[in-house]
């Protein structure tokens, strides 16, 4: 009963049972003449059948491992939904094949090891034994703890799945959950990127990936259009993809304890963002476009945002072609024919943060701290200037600085 073949049958059966598109009722017309109606056979509800099969699997697992599984209920606190109930299974008897004195780390050094086999929805799960503590060796004939967690999620409705601290480098098959999964906890694993299966979960709203060796995020993260909470703390991320800023429903973003040196100006597109945690990175300032956000809380501690730690803003003189393009741009429509090389230079520009004019070449950076913004004192913002004259005018004109830093911008 613990085979992968039965596991696939159960997951497919549960996925179908969670589908609420009922088929049309069959009809049978009876003649006026009395006919013999066959006796109705006893019907077992589909959900009852699945639960009974799951109980048999647990019983077979207990016999195979010579453990006694005892259900334990505990209450934990989740930052997203508050207090939740958790149902776990504690092992009372250990098999003779394990020498606890020589390998105390195998079971966490406690009197009983815990398997998060049936964690309730939105639960983070507690301490669990490694995968090798479930059955001696995992192969194609054995259900892994991660697969059993998927099965339990399907039994509970398929809306929440916690694989916290399973230390896996790849996910089990979660395709039966792709249309219903809302909460996914993948904290404390060995994932190098967001799995493709996760990116196909169209209803996902909460995704936690804390403490995974992720260096670069997938550019397809914008496919999670319903995402509201994203946790990427304690990874090894040095740059956020621009596609992340297309998550217009994102309300909570945690990228603390990473290697971020700067944030893209496109962060202004996260108009629904309420909480931003960028603490313990390598940031010297926030982009001035972040002033368009309506943040309720921001955490920037542990960065290089003190004036004594700012990187000196040295800049090279602008190239002559960039200065000429800035002067020529207002008169480009006066010429009917322009060389391709000229149009490539004239049309390649950004918008200056200070005068809102055309910015050619590398910008001149100016860091200006605000007195108080988003509840933080002396929060620095970086502005990209188009020329040294624009930089001096913006820096000396106090009214412009006040307008940029403190006047709220409507959505």
PDB file of N, CA and C in Angstrom, residues 26 29 36 38 57 101-102 128 137 143 164 182 187 209 282 314 352 355:
ATOM      1  N   UNK A  26     -28.207  11.582 -14.700  1.00  0.00           N
ATOM      2  CA  UNK A  26     -28.783  10.661 -15.684  1.00  0.00           C
ATOM      3  C   UNK A  26     -30.257  10.440 -15.368  1.00  0.00           C
ATOM      4  N   UNK A  29     -36.634   6.810 -17.707  1.00  0.00           N
ATOM      5  CA  UNK A  29     -38.094   6.862 -17.735  1.00  0.00           C
ATOM      6  C   UNK A  29     -38.647   5.470 -17.500  1.00  0.00           C
ATOM      7  N   UNK A  36     -39.470  -4.597 -12.854  1.00  0.00           N
ATOM      8  CA  UNK A  36     -38.651  -4.931 -11.696  1.00  0.00           C
ATOM      9  C   UNK A  36     -37.467  -3.962 -11.602  1.00  0.00           C
ATOM     10  N   UNK A  38     -33.978  -3.050 -10.049  1.00  0.00           N
ATOM     11  CA  UNK A  38     -32.900  -3.783  -9.381  1.00  0.00           C
ATOM     12  C   UNK A  38     -32.610  -3.205  -8.003  1.00  0.00           C
ATOM     13  N   UNK A  57      -2.596   3.046   4.538  1.00  0.00           N
ATOM     14  CA  UNK A  57      -1.199   3.372   4.214  1.00  0.00           C
ATOM     15  C   UNK A  57      -0.425   3.697   5.479  1.00  0.00           C
ATOM     16  N   UNK A 101      22.451   6.086  20.357  1.00  0.00           N
ATOM     17  CA  UNK A 101      23.606   6.622  21.060  1.00  0.00           C
ATOM     18  C   UNK A 101      24.678   7.092  20.098  1.00  0.00           C
ATOM     19  N   UNK A 102      24.828   6.358  18.989  1.00  0.00           N
ATOM     20  CA  UNK A 102      25.868   6.729  18.020  1.00  0.00           C
ATOM     21  C   UNK A 102      25.398   7.782  17.044  1.00  0.00           C
ATOM     22  N   UNK A 128      10.950  17.920  12.294  1.00  0.00           N
ATOM     23  CA  UNK A 128      10.692  16.621  11.712  1.00  0.00           C
ATOM     24  C   UNK A 128      12.013  15.892  11.528  1.00  0.00           C
ATOM     25  N   UNK A 137      15.659   3.148   3.287  1.00  0.00           N
ATOM     26  CA  UNK A 137      16.144   3.678   2.008  1.00  0.00           C
ATOM     27  C   UNK A 137      14.939   3.989   1.147  1.00  0.00           C
ATOM     28  N   UNK A 143       6.758   5.741  -0.623  1.00  0.00           N
ATOM     29  CA  UNK A 143       6.269   7.115  -0.587  1.00  0.00           C
ATOM     30  C   UNK A 143       7.157   7.930   0.345  1.00  0.00           C
ATOM     31  N   UNK A 164       8.045  22.609   4.871  1.00  0.00           N
ATOM     32  CA  UNK A 164       9.080  23.298   5.627  1.00  0.00           C
ATOM     33  C   UNK A 164      10.074  22.306   6.223  1.00  0.00           C
ATOM     34  N   UNK A 182      -3.305  27.638  -2.409  1.00  0.00           N
ATOM     35  CA  UNK A 182      -3.282  29.059  -2.054  1.00  0.00           C
ATOM     36  C   UNK A 182      -2.063  29.392  -1.201  1.00  0.00           C
ATOM     37  N   UNK A 187      10.113  26.823   3.150  1.00  0.00           N
ATOM     38  CA  UNK A 187      11.236  27.302   3.948  1.00  0.00           C
ATOM     39  C   UNK A 187      12.190  26.165   4.305  1.00  0.00           C
ATOM     40  N   UNK A 209       9.944  31.071   0.786  1.00  0.00           N
ATOM     41  CA  UNK A 209      11.152  30.392   0.324  1.00  0.00           C
ATOM     42  C   UNK A 209      12.350  30.782   1.181  1.00  0.00           C
ATOM     43  N   UNK A 282      22.983  45.181   1.023  1.00  0.00           N
ATOM     44  CA  UNK A 282      24.099  46.084   0.713  1.00  0.00           C
ATOM     45  C   UNK A 282      23.592  47.379   0.092  1.00  0.00           C
ATOM     46  N   UNK A 314      31.292  59.342  -7.643  1.00  0.00           N
ATOM     47  CA  UNK A 314      32.125  59.908  -8.703  1.00  0.00           C
ATOM     48  C   UNK A 314      31.466  59.625 -10.048  1.00  0.00           C
ATOM     49  N   UNK A 352      14.928  61.910 -16.655  1.00  0.00           N
ATOM     50  CA  UNK A 352      15.653  62.456 -15.513  1.00  0.00           C
ATOM     51  C   UNK A 352      14.701  62.543 -14.310  1.00  0.00           C
ATOM     52  N   UNK A 355      14.584  66.919 -13.398  1.00  0.00           N
ATOM     53  CA  UNK A 355      13.906  67.869 -14.287  1.00  0.00           C
ATOM     54  C   UNK A 355      12.928  67.197 -15.241  1.00  0.00           C
TER      55      UNK A 355
END
